[in-house]
XYZ file of C-alpha atoms in Angstrom:
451
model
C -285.495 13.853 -150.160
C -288.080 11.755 -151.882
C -292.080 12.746 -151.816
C -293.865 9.699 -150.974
C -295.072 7.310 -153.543
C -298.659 6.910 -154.739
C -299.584 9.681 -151.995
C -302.515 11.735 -153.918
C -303.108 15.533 -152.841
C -305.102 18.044 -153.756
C -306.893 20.781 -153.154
C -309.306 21.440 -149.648
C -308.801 21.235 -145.898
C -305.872 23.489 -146.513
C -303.734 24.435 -143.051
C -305.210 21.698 -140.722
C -302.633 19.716 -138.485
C -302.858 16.701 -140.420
C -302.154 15.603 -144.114
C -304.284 16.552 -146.537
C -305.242 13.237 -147.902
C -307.964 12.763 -150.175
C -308.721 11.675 -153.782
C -307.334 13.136 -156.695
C -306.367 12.200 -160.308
C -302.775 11.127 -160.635
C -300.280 12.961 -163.076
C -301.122 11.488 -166.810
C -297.963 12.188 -169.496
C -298.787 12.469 -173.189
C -296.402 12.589 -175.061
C -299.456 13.814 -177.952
C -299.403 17.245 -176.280
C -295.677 17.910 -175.150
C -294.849 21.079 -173.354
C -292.480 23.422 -175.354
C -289.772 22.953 -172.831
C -289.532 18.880 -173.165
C -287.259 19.993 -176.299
C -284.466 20.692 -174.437
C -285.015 19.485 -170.967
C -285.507 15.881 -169.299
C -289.219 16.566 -168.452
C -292.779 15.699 -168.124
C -294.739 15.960 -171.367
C -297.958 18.153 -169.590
C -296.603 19.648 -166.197
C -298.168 22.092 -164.085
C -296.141 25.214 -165.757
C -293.732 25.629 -168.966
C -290.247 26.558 -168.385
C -288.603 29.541 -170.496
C -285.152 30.190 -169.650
C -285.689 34.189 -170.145
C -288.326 34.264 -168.205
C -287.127 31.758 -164.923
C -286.346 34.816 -162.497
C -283.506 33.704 -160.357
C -281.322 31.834 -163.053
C -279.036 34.192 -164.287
C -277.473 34.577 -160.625
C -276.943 31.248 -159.851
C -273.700 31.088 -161.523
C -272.693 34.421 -159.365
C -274.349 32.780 -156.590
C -271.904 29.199 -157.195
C -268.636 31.111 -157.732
C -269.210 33.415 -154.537
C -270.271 30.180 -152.474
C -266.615 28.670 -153.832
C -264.554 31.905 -153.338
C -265.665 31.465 -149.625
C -264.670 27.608 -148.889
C -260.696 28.755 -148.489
C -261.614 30.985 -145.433
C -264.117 28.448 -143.840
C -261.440 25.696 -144.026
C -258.270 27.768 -143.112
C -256.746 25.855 -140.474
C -256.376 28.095 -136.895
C -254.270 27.904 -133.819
C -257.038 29.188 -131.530
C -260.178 27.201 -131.141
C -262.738 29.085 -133.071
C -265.908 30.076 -130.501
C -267.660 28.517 -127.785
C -268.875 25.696 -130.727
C -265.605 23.754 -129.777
C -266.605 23.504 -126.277
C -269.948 21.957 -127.503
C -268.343 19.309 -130.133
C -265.179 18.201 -128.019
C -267.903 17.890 -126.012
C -270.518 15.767 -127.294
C -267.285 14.096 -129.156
C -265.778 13.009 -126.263
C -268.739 11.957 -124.523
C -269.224 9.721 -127.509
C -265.908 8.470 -128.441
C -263.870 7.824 -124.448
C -266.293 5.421 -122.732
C -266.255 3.510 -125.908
C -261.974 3.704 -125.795
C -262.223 2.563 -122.292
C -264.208 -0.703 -122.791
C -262.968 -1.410 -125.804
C -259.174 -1.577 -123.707
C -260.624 -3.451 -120.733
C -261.427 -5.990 -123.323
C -265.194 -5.649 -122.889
C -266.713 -6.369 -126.743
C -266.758 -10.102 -127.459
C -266.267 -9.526 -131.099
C -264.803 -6.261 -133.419
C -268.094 -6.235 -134.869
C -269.791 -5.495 -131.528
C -267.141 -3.156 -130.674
C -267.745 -0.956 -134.357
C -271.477 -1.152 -133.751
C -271.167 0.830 -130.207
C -268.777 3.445 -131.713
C -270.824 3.849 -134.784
C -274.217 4.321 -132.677
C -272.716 6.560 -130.064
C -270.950 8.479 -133.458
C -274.608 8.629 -134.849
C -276.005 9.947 -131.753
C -273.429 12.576 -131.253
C -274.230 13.808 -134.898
C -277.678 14.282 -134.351
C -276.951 16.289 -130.668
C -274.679 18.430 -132.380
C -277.131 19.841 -135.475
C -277.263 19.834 -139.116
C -273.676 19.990 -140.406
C -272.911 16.818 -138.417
C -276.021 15.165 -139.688
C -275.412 15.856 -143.322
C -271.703 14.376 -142.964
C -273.247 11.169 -141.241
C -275.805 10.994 -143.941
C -272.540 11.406 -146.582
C -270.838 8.503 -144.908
C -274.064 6.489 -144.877
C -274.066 6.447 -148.953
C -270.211 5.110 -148.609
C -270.732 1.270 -148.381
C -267.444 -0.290 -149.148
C -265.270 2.914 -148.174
C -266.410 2.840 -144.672
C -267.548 0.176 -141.787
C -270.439 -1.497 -142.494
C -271.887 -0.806 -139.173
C -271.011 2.659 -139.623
C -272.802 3.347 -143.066
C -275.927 1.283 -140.969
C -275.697 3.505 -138.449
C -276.129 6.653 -140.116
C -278.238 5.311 -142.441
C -280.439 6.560 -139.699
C -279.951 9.943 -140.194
C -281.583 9.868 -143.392
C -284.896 9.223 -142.257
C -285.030 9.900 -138.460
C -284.438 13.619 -138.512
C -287.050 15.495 -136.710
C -289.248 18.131 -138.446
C -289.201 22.000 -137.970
C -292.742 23.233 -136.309
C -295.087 23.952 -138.872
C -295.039 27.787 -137.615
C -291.134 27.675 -137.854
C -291.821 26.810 -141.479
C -294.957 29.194 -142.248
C -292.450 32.171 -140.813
C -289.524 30.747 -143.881
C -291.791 30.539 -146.462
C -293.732 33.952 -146.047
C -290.238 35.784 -144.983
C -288.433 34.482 -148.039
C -292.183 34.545 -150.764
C -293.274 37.680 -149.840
C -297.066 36.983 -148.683
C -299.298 35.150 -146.055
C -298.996 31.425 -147.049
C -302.669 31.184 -147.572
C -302.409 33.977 -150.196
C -299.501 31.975 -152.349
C -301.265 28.265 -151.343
C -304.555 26.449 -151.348
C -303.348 23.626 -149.267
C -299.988 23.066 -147.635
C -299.356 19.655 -145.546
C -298.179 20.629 -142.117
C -296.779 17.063 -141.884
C -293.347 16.973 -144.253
C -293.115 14.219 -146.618
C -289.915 13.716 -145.350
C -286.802 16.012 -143.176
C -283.292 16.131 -143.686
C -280.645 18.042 -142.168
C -280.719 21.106 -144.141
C -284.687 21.118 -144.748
C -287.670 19.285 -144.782
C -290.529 19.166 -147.766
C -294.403 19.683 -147.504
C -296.448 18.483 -150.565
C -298.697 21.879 -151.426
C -301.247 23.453 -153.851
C -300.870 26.750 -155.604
C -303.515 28.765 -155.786
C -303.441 28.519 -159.042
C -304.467 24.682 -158.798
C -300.684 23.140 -159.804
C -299.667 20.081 -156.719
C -296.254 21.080 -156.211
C -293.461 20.268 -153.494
C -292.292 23.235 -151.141
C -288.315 22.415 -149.995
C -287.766 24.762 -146.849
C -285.032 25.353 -145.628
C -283.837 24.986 -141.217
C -283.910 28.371 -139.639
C -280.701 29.535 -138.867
C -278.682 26.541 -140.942
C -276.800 28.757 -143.202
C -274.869 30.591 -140.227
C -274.569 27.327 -138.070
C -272.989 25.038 -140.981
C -270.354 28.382 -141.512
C -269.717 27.721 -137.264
C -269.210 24.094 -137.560
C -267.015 23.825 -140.736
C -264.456 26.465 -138.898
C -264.304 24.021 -135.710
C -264.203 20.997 -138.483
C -261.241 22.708 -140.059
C -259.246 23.532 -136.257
C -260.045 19.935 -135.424
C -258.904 18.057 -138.720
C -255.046 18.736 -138.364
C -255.301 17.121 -134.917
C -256.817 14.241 -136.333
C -254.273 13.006 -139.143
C -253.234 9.276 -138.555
C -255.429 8.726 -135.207
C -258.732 7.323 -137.697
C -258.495 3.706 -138.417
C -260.413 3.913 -141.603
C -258.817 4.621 -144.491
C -261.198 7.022 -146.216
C -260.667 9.179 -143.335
C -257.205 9.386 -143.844
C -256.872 12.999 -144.677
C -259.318 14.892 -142.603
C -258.138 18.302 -143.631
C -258.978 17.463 -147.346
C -262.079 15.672 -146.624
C -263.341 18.916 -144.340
C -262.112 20.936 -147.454
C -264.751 18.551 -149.659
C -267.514 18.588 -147.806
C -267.285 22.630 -147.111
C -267.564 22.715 -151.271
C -270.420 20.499 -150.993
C -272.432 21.660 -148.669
C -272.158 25.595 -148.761
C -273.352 25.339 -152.449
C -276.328 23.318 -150.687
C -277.530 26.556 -148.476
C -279.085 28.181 -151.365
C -281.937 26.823 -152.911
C -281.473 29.090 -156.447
C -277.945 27.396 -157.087
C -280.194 23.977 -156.433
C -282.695 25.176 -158.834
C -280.557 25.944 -161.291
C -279.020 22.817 -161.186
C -282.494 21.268 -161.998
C -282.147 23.192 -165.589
C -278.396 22.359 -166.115
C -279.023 18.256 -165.153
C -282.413 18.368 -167.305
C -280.590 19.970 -169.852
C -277.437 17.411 -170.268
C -279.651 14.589 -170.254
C -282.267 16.004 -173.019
C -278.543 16.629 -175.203
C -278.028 13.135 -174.946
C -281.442 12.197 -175.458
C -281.720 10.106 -171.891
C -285.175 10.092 -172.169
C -285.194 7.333 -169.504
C -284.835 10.085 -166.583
C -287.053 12.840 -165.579
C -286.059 15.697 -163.721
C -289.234 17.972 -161.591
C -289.729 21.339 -162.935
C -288.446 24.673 -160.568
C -290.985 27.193 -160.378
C -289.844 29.984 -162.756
C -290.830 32.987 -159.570
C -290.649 30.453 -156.579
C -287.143 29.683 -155.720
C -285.431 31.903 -152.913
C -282.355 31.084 -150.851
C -284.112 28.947 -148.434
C -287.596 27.958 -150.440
C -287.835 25.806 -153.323
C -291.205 25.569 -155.272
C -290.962 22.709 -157.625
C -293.375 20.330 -160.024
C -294.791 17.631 -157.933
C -294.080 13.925 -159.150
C -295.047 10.565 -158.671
C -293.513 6.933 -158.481
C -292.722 3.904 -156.813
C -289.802 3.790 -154.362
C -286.759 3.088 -155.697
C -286.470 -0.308 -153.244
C -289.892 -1.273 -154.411
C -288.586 -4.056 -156.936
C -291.380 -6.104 -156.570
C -294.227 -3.097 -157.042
C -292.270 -2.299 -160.277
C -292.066 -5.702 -161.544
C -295.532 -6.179 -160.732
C -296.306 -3.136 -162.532
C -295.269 -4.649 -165.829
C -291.717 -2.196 -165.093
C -288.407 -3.586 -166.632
C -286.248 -3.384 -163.666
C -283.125 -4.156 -165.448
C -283.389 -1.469 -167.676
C -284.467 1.122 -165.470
C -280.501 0.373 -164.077
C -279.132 -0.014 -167.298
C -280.319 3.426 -168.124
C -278.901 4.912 -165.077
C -275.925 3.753 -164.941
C -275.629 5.150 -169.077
C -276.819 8.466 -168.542
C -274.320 8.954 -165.477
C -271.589 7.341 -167.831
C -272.790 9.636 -170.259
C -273.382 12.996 -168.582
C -269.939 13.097 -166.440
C -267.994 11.776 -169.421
C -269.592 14.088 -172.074
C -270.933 17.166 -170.603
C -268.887 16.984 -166.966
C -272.140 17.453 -165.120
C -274.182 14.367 -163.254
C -276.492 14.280 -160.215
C -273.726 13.576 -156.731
C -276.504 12.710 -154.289
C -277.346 9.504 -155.710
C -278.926 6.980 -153.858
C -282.553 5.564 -153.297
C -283.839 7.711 -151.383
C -283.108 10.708 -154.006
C -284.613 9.135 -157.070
C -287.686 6.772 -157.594
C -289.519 5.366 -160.417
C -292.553 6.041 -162.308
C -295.267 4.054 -164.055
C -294.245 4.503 -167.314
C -290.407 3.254 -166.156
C -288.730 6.675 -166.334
C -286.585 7.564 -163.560
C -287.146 10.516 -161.378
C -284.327 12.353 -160.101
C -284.679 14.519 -156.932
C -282.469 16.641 -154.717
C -280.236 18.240 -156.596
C -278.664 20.228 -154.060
C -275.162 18.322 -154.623
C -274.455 18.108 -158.595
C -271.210 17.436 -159.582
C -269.135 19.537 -162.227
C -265.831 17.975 -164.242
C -263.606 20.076 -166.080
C -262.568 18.951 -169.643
C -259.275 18.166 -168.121
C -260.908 15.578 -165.229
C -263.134 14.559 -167.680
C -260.696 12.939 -169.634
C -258.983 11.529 -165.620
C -262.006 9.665 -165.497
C -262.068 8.407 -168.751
C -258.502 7.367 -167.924
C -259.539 5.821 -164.810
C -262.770 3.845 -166.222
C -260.014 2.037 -169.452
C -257.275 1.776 -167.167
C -260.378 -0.580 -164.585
C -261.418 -2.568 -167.572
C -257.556 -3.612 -168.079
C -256.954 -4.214 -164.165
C -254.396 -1.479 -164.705
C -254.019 0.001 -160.902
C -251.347 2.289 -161.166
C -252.974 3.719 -164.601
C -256.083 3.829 -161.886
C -254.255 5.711 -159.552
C -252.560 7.752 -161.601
C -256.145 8.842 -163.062
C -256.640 9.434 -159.362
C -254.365 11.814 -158.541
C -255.265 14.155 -162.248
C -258.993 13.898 -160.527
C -257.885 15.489 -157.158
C -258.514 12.120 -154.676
C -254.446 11.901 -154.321
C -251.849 14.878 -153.755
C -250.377 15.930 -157.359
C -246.427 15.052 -155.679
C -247.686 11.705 -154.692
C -245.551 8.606 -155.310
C -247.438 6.127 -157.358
C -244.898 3.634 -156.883
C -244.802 3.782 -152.860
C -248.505 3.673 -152.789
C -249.746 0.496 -151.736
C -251.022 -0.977 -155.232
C -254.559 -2.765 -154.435
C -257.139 -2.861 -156.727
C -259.889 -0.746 -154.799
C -259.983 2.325 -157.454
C -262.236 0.582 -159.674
C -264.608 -0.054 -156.160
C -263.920 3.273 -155.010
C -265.371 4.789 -158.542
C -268.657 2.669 -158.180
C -269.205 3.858 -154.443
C -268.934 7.400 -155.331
C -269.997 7.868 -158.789
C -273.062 5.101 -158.661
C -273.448 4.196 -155.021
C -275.485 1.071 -155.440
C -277.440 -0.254 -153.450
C -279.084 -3.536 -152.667
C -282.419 -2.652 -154.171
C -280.512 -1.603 -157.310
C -278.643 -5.143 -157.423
C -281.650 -6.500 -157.269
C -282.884 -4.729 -159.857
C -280.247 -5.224 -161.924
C -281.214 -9.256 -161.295
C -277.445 -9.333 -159.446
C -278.531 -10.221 -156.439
């Protein structure tokens, strides 16, 4: 989730039902008087606070934290004979309602074109999402980053979900942040925007002021999330098996493992300190390979809980704001060239890089450094995968597929017995690697003056 560009806030008219909008000096860096902690992490030169790793407060459990969160994924996706709960009833449900009228005018012979007939699924698909809650949303907004894995009206569709998820109450979100801070919101803020800068499916952020006069973003998390996600991956994993060779779309083509993936994705996502502490880990890699060209918001060292998230407050143009940055004076073409190195770079060399990324996770500032944001999915490569994808990326510069494949298989996206030989050989590995790993988009073609 991205806080707005250019949006200035401050401190006065704190708790009133709209924004707090008013003047205020935008952040300045200096590089002249650098914070201590810019020496070994991707970060502003003069931000609100100074990190010190013995002194952040919830870092040392985050690795307990990760491995409990992983230890628990087996469980969640054990396949079951019996329908687990009444959440089946709701999801067959809502699924159904979504998917048969669709299968019955799509036999009478009713859409003119396929096109018309994959934009009616995909809405009624997006629609059914949203009914059904956050778990459902997050997997749309998954499949809305896949363009070239999955339907184009599809990844349209629930492109929606991205930006059309509606906010918590601003009470629902006073009663998070005091449960999980400890104190009356006025007593921790001078100002906190009842209107999020933007919602998602697992939480929404508010642009704030401490009381100590440092703009920050507050992530909060949904009421309740943690315990309904847990619900809906169990019915995910009882409906997956049922579901092998009945979706047309080959990315879908082994539901069990793809309910497997997204349970290690997003159960790592429910708690903010594992989120934070990938903040340190990402800033970290890129300062050791001296990326300079990204910039990662500082955690609060006190403020991070399992469902709030205190963290530095930065500016920037939108990432699809080409012409704004150009305007600006802003080398577009090396703000992707940089990217796409210090993604290269980071999985390749230290196994760690940002998995969330698309535009509406990152943006640009004035001085052309990236900002990265959200870190809630970050992935981790073991020496041994490390060297799959190396494997993979030589084996795409030589048009080698099976070599591609094979790479494949060592990085978990094929079954270790499968035979390379019967697969159907087509060159989409190479595709497959950019959609995942880079996920560009439009704006960053443009940017990149291909398109």
């Amino acid at each position: 989730m991205c806080p707005d560009s250019h949006h200035r806030a401050g401190g006065g008219c704190p708790f009133r039902q709209d924004r707090c909008d008013h003047a205020g000096v935008d952040h300045v860096d200096s590089t002249l008087s650098a914070a201590p902690d810019v020496a070994w992490g991707a970060f502003t030169s003069n931000g609100p606070w100074v990190l010190d790793r013995e002194a952040i407060r919830w870092l040392p459990t985050a690795d307990r934290l990760r491995r409990t969160a992983r230890a628990e994924v087996p469980t969640l996706t054990a396949p079951t004979r019996v329908p687990p709960g009444a959440r089946v009833v709701s999801v067959v449900r809502d699924l159904g309602t979504a998917v048969v009228p669709w299968l019955v005018r799509k036999r009478r012979g009713r859409y003119a074109t396929p096109e018309a007939s994959r934009a009616e699924i995909s809405q009624r698909l997006r629609k059914a999402a949203e009914r059904l809650g956050p778990t459902y949303i997050k997997l749309g907004q998954i499949i809305s980053s896949g363009e070239g894995l999955f339907p184009p009206e599809l990844v349209a569709e629930f492109k929606l979900c991205r930006d059309q998820v509606p906010p918590e109450p601003f009470e629902t979100v006073r009663t998070v942040v005091e449960a999980d801070l400890g104190g009356r919101l006025e007593d921790i803020f001078s100002s906190f925007d009842r209107a999020p800068l933007a919602a998602a499916s697992i939480a929404q952020v508010h642009a704030a002021t401490l009381r100590t006069g440092e703009e920050v973003v507050v992530k909060v998390q949904r009421p309740s999330v943690s315990a309904f996600v847990r619900k809906d991956l169990r019915v995910m994993a009882w409906l997956a098996p049922h579901l092998v060779g009945r979706i047309p779309i080959a990315a879908l083509a082994n539901p069990p493992a793809l309910v497997e993936l997204f349970a290690e994705t997003i159960v790592e996502e429910l708690d903010f300190r594992m989120e934070a502490a990938n903040m340190i880990d990402v800033a970290t890699m890129l300062a050791d390979l001296d990326q300079r060209g990204y910039v990662v918001p500082r955690p609060h060292p006190t403020l991070a809980t399992r469902r709030v998230l205190v963290m530095e407050r930065l500016r920037g143009f939108n990432f699809d704001d080409v012409v704004g940055m150009r305007e600006a004076g802003i080398d577009t073409e090396d703000v992707v060239r940089t990217a796409m190195v210090a993604l290269m770079e980071g999985a390749m060399v230290h196994g760690v890089f940002h998995g969330d990324l698309h535009g509406g996770n990152l943006f640009v500032m004035a001085d052309g450094r990236t900002a990265l944001l959200d870190f809630g999915i970050v992935g981790r490569l073991t020496g041994e995968r490390r060297l799959a994808f190396l494997r993979m990326m030589l084996a795409a510069t030589t048009n080698d597929v099976r070599g591609q494949m094979a790479a494949m298989r060592d990085l978990g996206a094929l079954p270790d017995d499968v035979d390379l030989d019967a697969v159907v050989l087509i060159p989409i590995a190479w595709c497959v690697t950019i959609v995942l790993v880079m996920k560009p988009s439009p704006p960053c073609m443009r940017m990149a003056g291909l398109a």
